[in-house]
Amino acid sequence: MNILAICGAANKHRNTATLLKSAFDGALSVPSATGELVNLYDLNFRGCVGCHSCKLLDESKFAKCATKDDLAPILKKAIEADVLLIGSPIYFSDVTGETRSFLERYLFPGITYNKERKPVYPKRTKVGWVFTMNAPDGTYKDLFARLIGMTGQIIGESEYVTACQTQQLQDYSKYAATMFDVEMIERRHLEQFPKDCEAAFQMGKRLAQKAS
């Protein structure tokens, strides 16, 4: 069973990466599971260029992204994965640009312009999202519903875990950041964030168990 984790955060050691790694570890705890964790910020790629090559009625091109860059082999792995885990912080009420570019390249070839709009990838993949943000719980529930709705329709069964009001800075006094309740954030980082990581672990494990 193949697990692929996609990290859409620039920092490999902070909240999103930690939460995603928890989900990845949960999936790998299931017997027979193997996997890979990919950091999008390590890759040189761009989003969909709108060439529509993936819609051509040509077996060598249909449902395949034509752009050849660092993301191309990752897309192949994502399509073949049994479980796909995606992590992103929320920037300006959306996922990061790198995450969005990955989604464009991954999701668009998986659908057609036919009336039925049926997904065309050869298998269904379990999808688990993890999101981190400095906003309170429930702020972006419509965004999360839209994202898991897209992957649920095109890729396979999808769910998500969030970590809210996360600790972004080690020393807030050094930054223009007086809007934050630092004491509350630090307390949540010690008390709530480990619970969020456990929820992510259990999600990864649950999805891998369903896929096995």
Coordinates of N, CA and C in Angstrom, one line a residue:
M1 N 0.8 -1.2 0.0 CA 0.0 0.0 0.0 C 0.9 1.2 0.0
N2 N 0.6 2.1 -0.9 CA 1.4 3.3 -1.1 C 0.8 4.6 -0.6
I3 N 1.6 5.3 0.3 CA 1.2 6.5 0.9 C 2.0 7.6 0.4
L4 N 1.4 8.7 -0.1 CA 2.1 9.9 -0.5 C 1.6 11.1 0.3
A5 N 2.6 11.8 0.9 CA 2.3 13.0 1.6 C 2.8 14.2 0.9
I6 N 2.0 15.3 0.7 CA 2.4 16.5 0.0 C 2.4 17.7 1.0
C7 N 3.5 18.3 1.2 CA 3.6 19.4 2.1 C 3.6 20.7 1.3
G8 N 2.6 21.5 1.5 CA 2.5 22.8 0.8 C 3.0 24.0 1.7
A9 N 3.8 23.7 2.7 CA 4.3 24.8 3.6 C 5.8 25.0 3.3
A10 N 6.2 26.2 3.4 CA 7.6 26.5 3.1 C 8.5 26.0 4.2
N11 N 8.1 26.1 5.5 CA 8.9 25.7 6.6 C 8.7 24.2 6.9
K12 N 9.8 23.4 6.8 CA 9.7 22.0 7.0 C 9.6 21.5 8.4
H13 N 9.7 22.5 9.4 CA 9.8 22.1 10.8 C 8.7 22.7 11.7
R14 N 7.8 23.4 11.1 CA 6.8 24.1 11.9 C 5.5 23.4 11.9
N15 N 4.4 24.1 12.1 CA 3.1 23.6 12.4 C 2.5 22.6 11.3
T16 N 2.5 23.1 10.0 CA 1.9 22.3 9.0 C 2.7 21.0 8.7
A17 N 4.0 21.2 8.7 CA 4.9 20.0 8.5 C 4.8 19.0 9.6
T18 N 4.6 19.5 10.8 CA 4.5 18.6 12.0 C 3.2 17.9 11.9
L19 N 2.1 18.6 11.6 CA 0.8 18.0 11.5 C 0.7 17.0 10.4
L20 N 1.3 17.3 9.3 CA 1.3 16.4 8.1 C 2.1 15.1 8.5
K21 N 3.2 15.3 9.1 CA 4.1 14.2 9.5 C 3.3 13.3 10.4
S22 N 2.5 13.8 11.3 CA 1.7 13.0 12.2 C 0.7 12.1 11.4
A23 N 0.0 12.7 10.4 CA -0.9 12.0 9.6 C -0.1 10.9 8.8
F24 N 1.1 11.3 8.3 CA 1.9 10.3 7.5 C 2.3 9.1 8.4
D25 N 2.7 9.5 9.6 CA 3.1 8.4 10.6 C 1.9 7.5 10.9
G26 N 0.8 8.1 11.0 CA -0.4 7.3 11.2 C -0.7 6.3 10.1
A27 N -0.6 6.8 8.9 CA -0.8 5.9 7.7 C 0.3 4.8 7.7
L28 N 1.5 5.2 8.0 CA 2.6 4.2 7.9 C 2.5 3.2 9.0
S29 N 1.7 3.4 10.1 CA 1.6 2.5 11.2 C 0.7 1.3 10.8
V30 N 0.1 1.4 9.6 CA -0.7 0.2 9.2 C 0.2 -0.8 8.4
P31 N 0.1 -2.0 8.8 CA 1.0 -3.1 8.1 C 0.9 -3.0 6.6
S32 N 2.0 -3.2 6.0 CA 2.2 -3.2 4.5 C 2.3 -1.8 3.9
A33 N 2.1 -0.7 4.7 CA 2.1 0.6 4.2 C 3.6 1.1 4.0
T34 N 3.8 1.7 2.9 CA 5.1 2.4 2.6 C 4.8 3.7 2.0
G35 N 5.7 4.7 2.1 CA 5.4 6.0 1.6 C 6.5 6.9 1.4
E36 N 6.1 8.1 0.9 CA 7.1 9.2 0.7 C 6.4 10.5 1.0
L37 N 7.2 11.4 1.6 CA 6.8 12.8 1.9 C 7.5 13.8 1.0
V38 N 6.8 14.6 0.3 CA 7.3 15.5 -0.7 C 7.0 17.0 -0.2
N39 N 8.1 17.8 -0.2 CA 7.9 19.2 0.1 C 7.8 20.0 -1.2
L40 N 6.7 20.6 -1.5 CA 6.5 21.3 -2.7 C 7.5 22.5 -2.9
Y41 N 7.9 23.1 -1.8 CA 8.8 24.2 -1.9 C 10.2 23.8 -2.4
D42 N 10.5 22.5 -2.4 CA 11.8 22.0 -2.9 C 11.8 21.9 -4.4
L43 N 10.6 22.0 -5.0 CA 10.4 21.7 -6.4 C 10.3 22.9 -7.3
N44 N 10.8 22.8 -8.5 CA 10.6 23.9 -9.5 C 9.5 23.6 -10.4
F45 N 8.3 24.2 -10.2 CA 7.2 23.9 -11.0 C 6.2 25.1 -11.1
R46 N 5.2 25.0 -11.9 CA 4.2 26.0 -12.0 C 2.8 25.4 -12.0
G47 N 1.8 26.2 -12.0 CA 0.4 25.7 -12.1 C 0.0 25.3 -13.5
C48 N -1.2 25.0 -13.7 CA -1.8 24.6 -15.0 C -1.6 25.8 -15.9
V49 N -1.2 25.5 -17.2 CA -1.0 26.5 -18.2 C -2.2 26.6 -19.2
G50 N -3.2 25.8 -19.0 CA -4.4 25.8 -19.8 C -4.2 25.3 -21.2
C51 N -3.3 24.4 -21.4 CA -3.0 23.9 -22.8 C -4.1 22.9 -23.2
H52 N -4.8 22.3 -22.3 CA -5.9 21.3 -22.6 C -5.4 20.0 -23.2
S53 N -4.1 19.8 -23.2 CA -3.5 18.5 -23.7 C -4.2 17.3 -23.0
C54 N -4.4 17.5 -21.7 CA -5.0 16.3 -21.0 C -6.4 16.0 -21.4
K55 N -7.0 16.8 -22.2 CA -8.4 16.5 -22.7 C -8.4 15.9 -24.1
L56 N -7.3 15.8 -24.7 CA -7.2 15.2 -26.1 C -7.6 13.8 -26.1
L57 N -8.3 13.4 -27.2 CA -8.7 12.0 -27.3 C -7.5 11.2 -28.0
D58 N -6.5 11.2 -27.2 CA -5.2 10.5 -27.6 C -4.7 9.8 -26.4
E59 N -4.6 8.5 -26.5 CA -4.3 7.6 -25.3 C -3.0 8.1 -24.7
S60 N -2.0 8.6 -25.4 CA -0.7 9.0 -24.9 C -0.8 10.3 -24.1
K61 N -1.9 11.0 -24.3 CA -2.0 12.4 -23.7 C -3.2 12.5 -22.8
F62 N -4.2 11.7 -23.0 CA -5.5 11.9 -22.2 C -5.2 11.6 -20.7
A63 N -5.8 12.5 -19.9 CA -5.7 12.5 -18.4 C -4.3 12.6 -17.9
K64 N -3.4 13.2 -18.7 CA -2.0 13.3 -18.3 C -1.6 14.8 -18.5
C65 N -1.0 15.4 -17.4 CA -0.5 16.7 -17.6 C 0.7 16.8 -18.5
A66 N 0.7 17.7 -19.5 CA 1.8 17.7 -20.5 C 3.0 18.5 -20.0
T67 N 2.9 19.3 -19.0 CA 4.0 20.1 -18.5 C 5.1 19.2 -17.9
K68 N 6.3 19.4 -18.4 CA 7.4 18.6 -17.9 C 8.3 19.4 -17.0
D69 N 8.2 19.2 -15.7 CA 9.0 19.9 -14.7 C 9.2 19.0 -13.5
D70 N 9.6 19.6 -12.4 CA 9.8 18.7 -11.2 C 8.5 18.1 -10.6
L71 N 7.4 18.7 -10.9 CA 6.1 18.1 -10.4 C 5.7 16.9 -11.2
A72 N 6.1 16.8 -12.4 CA 5.6 15.7 -13.2 C 5.7 14.3 -12.6
P73 N 6.8 13.9 -12.1 CA 6.9 12.6 -11.4 C 6.1 12.5 -10.2
I74 N 5.9 13.6 -9.5 CA 5.1 13.6 -8.3 C 3.6 13.4 -8.6
L75 N 3.1 14.0 -9.7 CA 1.8 13.8 -10.1 C 1.5 12.3 -10.5
K76 N 2.4 11.6 -11.1 CA 2.3 10.2 -11.4 C 2.2 9.4 -10.1
K77 N 3.0 9.7 -9.1 CA 2.9 9.1 -7.8 C 1.6 9.3 -7.1
A78 N 1.1 10.6 -7.2 CA -0.2 10.9 -6.6 C -1.3 10.1 -7.2
I79 N -1.3 10.0 -8.5 CA -2.4 9.2 -9.2 C -2.3 7.7 -8.8
E80 N -1.1 7.2 -8.6 CA -1.0 5.8 -8.2 C -1.1 5.5 -6.8
A81 N -1.1 6.6 -5.9 CA -1.2 6.3 -4.5 C -2.5 5.7 -4.0
D82 N -2.4 5.0 -2.9 CA -3.6 4.5 -2.3 C -4.1 5.5 -1.3
V83 N -3.2 6.2 -0.6 CA -3.6 7.3 0.3 C -2.8 8.5 -0.1
L84 N -3.4 9.6 -0.2 CA -2.8 10.9 -0.4 C -3.0 11.9 0.7
L85 N -2.0 12.4 1.3 CA -2.1 13.3 2.4 C -1.6 14.7 2.0
I86 N -2.4 15.7 2.2 CA -2.0 17.1 1.7 C -2.0 18.0 2.9
G87 N -1.0 18.8 3.1 CA -0.9 19.8 4.2 C -0.6 21.2 3.7
S88 N -1.4 22.1 4.2 CA -1.1 23.5 3.8 C -1.5 24.5 5.0
P89 N -0.7 25.5 5.2 CA -1.2 26.6 6.1 C -2.2 27.4 5.3
I90 N -3.0 28.2 5.9 CA -3.9 29.1 5.3 C -3.3 30.5 5.1
Y91 N -3.2 31.0 3.9 CA -2.7 32.3 3.6 C -3.8 33.1 2.9
F92 N -4.1 34.2 3.5 CA -5.2 35.1 2.9 C -6.4 34.3 2.5
S93 N -6.9 33.5 3.4 CA -8.1 32.7 3.3 C -8.1 31.6 2.2
D94 N -6.9 31.1 2.0 CA -6.8 30.0 1.0 C -5.5 29.2 1.3
V95 N -5.3 28.1 0.6 CA -4.1 27.3 0.7 C -3.0 28.1 0.0
T96 N -1.7 27.7 0.3 CA -0.6 28.4 -0.3 C -0.6 28.3 -1.8
G97 N 0.2 29.2 -2.5 CA 0.2 29.2 -3.9 C 0.8 27.9 -4.5
E98 N 1.8 27.3 -3.8 CA 2.3 26.0 -4.2 C 1.3 24.9 -4.1
T99 N 0.5 24.9 -3.1 CA -0.5 23.9 -2.9 C -1.6 24.0 -4.0
R100 N -1.9 25.3 -4.3 CA -2.9 25.5 -5.3 C -2.4 25.1 -6.7
S101 N -1.1 25.4 -7.0 CA -0.6 25.0 -8.3 C -0.5 23.4 -8.4
F102 N -0.2 22.8 -7.3 CA -0.2 21.3 -7.3 C -1.7 20.8 -7.6
L103 N -2.7 21.4 -7.0 CA -4.0 21.0 -7.1 C -4.5 21.2 -8.6
E104 N -4.1 22.3 -9.2 CA -4.5 22.5 -10.6 C -4.0 21.4 -11.5
R105 N -2.7 21.1 -11.3 CA -2.0 20.1 -12.1 C -2.5 18.7 -11.9
Y106 N -2.9 18.5 -10.6 CA -3.4 17.1 -10.2 C -4.9 16.9 -10.5
L107 N -5.7 17.9 -10.3 CA -7.1 17.6 -10.4 C -7.7 17.8 -11.8
F108 N -7.1 18.8 -12.6 CA -7.7 19.1 -13.9 C -7.6 17.9 -14.9
P109 N -6.5 17.2 -14.9 CA -6.4 16.1 -15.9 C -7.4 14.9 -15.4
G110 N -7.9 15.0 -14.2 CA -8.7 13.9 -13.7 C -10.2 14.0 -14.1
I111 N -10.5 15.1 -14.8 CA -11.9 15.2 -15.2 C -11.9 15.6 -16.7
T112 N -13.1 15.4 -17.3 CA -13.2 15.8 -18.7 C -14.3 16.9 -18.9
Y113 N -14.5 17.4 -20.1 CA -15.5 18.3 -20.4 C -16.8 17.6 -20.9
N114 N -16.8 16.3 -20.8 CA -18.0 15.6 -21.2 C -19.2 15.9 -20.3
K115 N -20.4 15.7 -20.7 CA -21.6 16.0 -20.0 C -21.6 15.3 -18.6
E116 N -21.1 14.1 -18.6 CA -21.2 13.3 -17.4 C -20.2 13.8 -16.3
R117 N -19.1 14.4 -16.7 CA -18.1 14.9 -15.8 C -17.6 13.8 -14.8
K118 N -17.5 12.6 -15.3 CA -17.0 11.5 -14.5 C -15.5 11.6 -14.3
P119 N -15.0 11.3 -13.1 CA -13.5 11.2 -12.9 C -12.9 10.1 -13.8
V120 N -11.7 10.4 -14.3 CA -11.1 9.4 -15.2 C -9.8 8.8 -14.8
Y121 N -9.3 9.1 -13.6 CA -8.1 8.4 -13.1 C -8.5 6.9 -12.9
P122 N -7.5 6.0 -13.1 CA -7.7 4.6 -13.1 C -8.1 4.0 -11.7
K123 N -7.9 4.8 -10.6 CA -8.3 4.2 -9.3 C -8.7 5.4 -8.4
R124 N -9.4 5.0 -7.4 CA -9.9 6.0 -6.3 C -8.8 6.0 -5.2
T125 N -8.5 7.1 -4.7 CA -7.5 7.3 -3.7 C -8.1 8.0 -2.5
K126 N -7.7 7.5 -1.3 CA -8.2 8.1 -0.1 C -7.4 9.4 0.1
V127 N -8.0 10.5 0.5 CA -7.4 11.8 0.6 C -7.6 12.3 2.0
G128 N -6.5 12.7 2.7 CA -6.6 13.3 4.0 C -5.9 14.7 3.9
W129 N -6.6 15.7 4.3 CA -6.0 17.1 4.4 C -5.7 17.5 5.8
V130 N -4.6 18.3 5.9 CA -4.3 18.9 7.2 C -4.1 20.4 6.9
F131 N -4.8 21.3 7.7 CA -4.7 22.7 7.6 C -4.3 23.3 8.9
T132 N -3.4 24.3 8.8 CA -3.1 25.1 10.0 C -3.3 26.6 9.7
M133 N -3.6 27.3 10.8 CA -4.0 28.7 10.7 C -3.9 29.4 12.0
N134 N -3.8 30.8 12.0 CA -3.8 31.5 13.2 C -5.2 32.0 13.6
A135 N -6.2 31.6 12.7 CA -7.6 32.0 13.0 C -8.3 31.0 13.9
P136 N -9.4 31.5 14.5 CA -10.2 30.6 15.4 C -10.8 29.4 14.6
D137 N -11.1 28.4 15.3 CA -11.8 27.2 14.7 C -13.1 27.6 14.1
G138 N -13.4 27.1 12.9 CA -14.6 27.4 12.2 C -14.5 28.5 11.2
T139 N -13.4 29.3 11.2 CA -13.3 30.4 10.3 C -13.4 30.1 8.8
Y140 N -12.7 29.0 8.5 CA -12.6 28.7 7.0 C -13.3 27.4 6.7
K141 N -14.4 27.0 7.4 CA -15.1 25.8 7.2 C -15.6 25.7 5.7
D142 N -16.0 26.8 5.1 CA -16.5 26.7 3.8 C -15.4 26.4 2.8
L143 N -14.2 27.0 3.0 CA -13.0 26.6 2.2 C -12.7 25.2 2.3
F144 N -12.7 24.6 3.5 CA -12.3 23.2 3.7 C -13.4 22.3 3.1
A145 N -14.6 22.7 3.2 CA -15.7 21.9 2.6 C -15.5 21.9 1.0
R146 N -15.2 23.0 0.5 CA -15.0 23.1 -1.0 C -13.8 22.2 -1.4
L147 N -12.7 22.3 -0.7 CA -11.5 21.5 -1.1 C -11.7 20.0 -1.0
I148 N -12.3 19.6 0.1 CA -12.5 18.1 0.3 C -13.6 17.7 -0.7
G149 N -14.5 18.6 -1.0 CA -15.5 18.3 -2.0 C -14.9 18.1 -3.4
M150 N -13.9 18.9 -3.8 CA -13.3 18.7 -5.1 C -12.5 17.4 -5.1
T151 N -11.7 17.1 -4.1 CA -10.9 15.9 -4.1 C -11.8 14.7 -3.9
G152 N -12.9 14.9 -3.1 CA -13.8 13.8 -3.0 C -14.5 13.4 -4.3
Q153 N -14.8 14.3 -5.1 CA -15.4 14.0 -6.4 C -14.5 13.5 -7.4
I154 N -13.3 14.1 -7.5 CA -12.4 13.7 -8.6 C -11.4 12.6 -8.2
I155 N -11.0 12.5 -6.9 CA -9.9 11.6 -6.5 C -10.5 10.4 -5.6
G156 N -11.2 10.7 -4.6 CA -11.7 9.7 -3.7 C -12.1 10.2 -2.4
E157 N -12.6 9.3 -1.5 CA -13.0 9.7 -0.2 C -12.1 10.6 0.5
S158 N -12.6 11.8 1.0 CA -11.7 12.8 1.6 C -12.2 13.3 3.0
E159 N -11.2 13.6 3.8 CA -11.5 14.2 5.1 C -10.4 15.1 5.5
Y160 N -10.6 15.9 6.6 CA -9.5 16.8 7.0 C -9.4 17.0 8.5
V161 N -8.3 17.5 8.9 CA -8.0 17.9 10.3 C -7.4 19.3 10.3
T162 N -7.8 20.1 11.3 CA -7.2 21.4 11.4 C -6.5 21.7 12.7
A163 N -5.6 22.6 12.7 CA -4.9 23.2 13.9 C -5.1 24.7 13.8
C164 N -5.8 25.2 14.8 CA -6.2 26.6 14.8 C -5.4 27.5 15.8
Q165 N -5.3 28.8 15.6 CA -4.6 29.7 16.5 C -3.2 29.1 16.8
T166 N -2.5 28.8 15.8 CA -1.2 28.1 16.0 C -0.1 29.2 16.4
Q167 N 0.9 28.7 16.9 CA 2.1 29.5 17.3 C 3.0 29.7 16.1
Q168 N 3.0 30.9 15.6 CA 3.8 31.2 14.4 C 5.2 31.6 14.7
L169 N 5.4 32.3 15.8 CA 6.7 33.0 16.1 C 7.2 32.5 17.5
Q170 N 8.5 32.4 17.6 CA 9.1 32.0 18.9 C 9.0 33.2 19.9
D171 N 9.2 34.4 19.4 CA 9.2 35.6 20.3 C 8.4 36.6 19.6
Y172 N 7.2 36.8 19.9 CA 6.3 37.7 19.3 C 6.7 39.2 19.5
S173 N 7.4 39.4 20.6 CA 7.8 40.8 20.9 C 8.8 41.4 19.9
K174 N 9.4 40.6 19.0 CA 10.3 41.0 18.0 C 9.7 41.4 16.7
Y175 N 8.4 41.2 16.6 CA 7.6 41.4 15.4 C 6.5 42.4 15.6
A176 N 6.0 42.9 14.5 CA 4.8 43.8 14.5 C 3.6 42.8 14.5
A177 N 3.3 42.4 15.7 CA 2.3 41.4 15.9 C 1.5 41.5 17.2
T178 N 1.1 42.8 17.5 CA 0.4 43.0 18.8 C -1.0 42.6 18.8
M179 N -1.6 42.1 17.7 CA -3.0 41.7 17.7 C -3.2 40.4 18.4
F180 N -2.1 39.6 18.6 CA -2.2 38.3 19.1 C -2.2 38.2 20.6
D181 N -3.0 37.3 21.2 CA -2.9 37.0 22.6 C -1.8 35.9 22.8
V182 N -0.6 36.3 23.0 CA 0.5 35.4 23.0 C 0.4 34.4 24.1
E183 N -0.1 34.7 25.2 CA -0.2 33.7 26.3 C -1.2 32.6 25.9
M184 N -2.3 33.0 25.3 CA -3.2 32.0 24.8 C -2.6 31.1 23.8
I185 N -1.9 31.7 22.8 CA -1.3 30.9 21.7 C -0.3 30.0 22.2
E186 N 0.6 30.4 23.2 CA 1.6 29.5 23.7 C 0.9 28.4 24.5
R187 N -0.1 28.7 25.2 CA -0.8 27.6 26.0 C -1.5 26.6 25.0
R188 N -2.1 27.1 23.9 CA -2.6 26.2 22.9 C -1.6 25.3 22.3
H189 N -0.4 25.9 22.0 CA 0.7 25.1 21.4 C 1.1 24.0 22.3
L190 N 1.1 24.2 23.6 CA 1.5 23.2 24.6 C 0.4 22.2 24.8
E191 N -0.9 22.6 24.8 CA -2.0 21.8 25.3 C -2.8 21.3 24.1
Q192 N -3.1 22.1 23.1 CA -4.0 21.7 22.0 C -3.3 21.1 20.8
F193 N -2.2 21.7 20.5 CA -1.5 21.2 19.3 C -1.1 19.7 19.3
P194 N -0.7 19.2 20.4 CA -0.5 17.7 20.5 C -1.7 16.9 20.2
K195 N -2.9 17.5 20.7 CA -4.2 16.8 20.4 C -4.5 16.8 18.9
D196 N -4.2 18.0 18.3 CA -4.4 18.1 16.8 C -3.5 17.1 16.1
C197 N -2.3 16.9 16.5 CA -1.4 16.0 15.9 C -1.9 14.6 16.1
E198 N -2.4 14.3 17.2 CA -3.0 12.9 17.4 C -4.2 12.7 16.5
A199 N -5.0 13.7 16.3 CA -6.2 13.6 15.4 C -5.7 13.4 14.0
A200 N -4.6 14.0 13.6 CA -4.0 13.8 12.3 C -3.5 12.4 12.2
F201 N -2.8 11.9 13.2 CA -2.3 10.5 13.2 C -3.4 9.5 13.0
Q202 N -4.5 9.7 13.7 CA -5.6 8.8 13.6 C -6.3 8.9 12.3
M203 N -6.4 10.1 11.7 CA -6.9 10.2 10.3 C -6.1 9.4 9.3
G204 N -4.7 9.6 9.4 CA -3.9 8.9 8.5 C -4.0 7.4 8.6
K205 N -4.1 6.9 9.9 CA -4.2 5.5 10.1 C -5.6 5.0 9.6
R206 N -6.6 5.8 9.8 CA -7.9 5.4 9.4 C -8.0 5.3 7.9
L207 N -7.5 6.2 7.2 CA -7.5 6.2 5.7 C -6.7 5.0 5.2
A208 N -5.5 4.7 5.8 CA -4.7 3.6 5.3 C -5.4 2.3 5.6
Q209 N -6.1 2.2 6.7 CA -6.8 1.0 7.0 C -8.0 0.7 6.0
K210 N -8.6 1.8 5.6 CA -9.7 1.7 4.7 C -9.1 1.3 3.3
A211 N -7.9 1.8 3.0 CA -7.3 1.5 1.7 C -6.7 0.1 1.6
S212 N -6.4 -0.5 2.7 CA -5.7 -1.8 2.7 C -6.6 -2.9 2.3

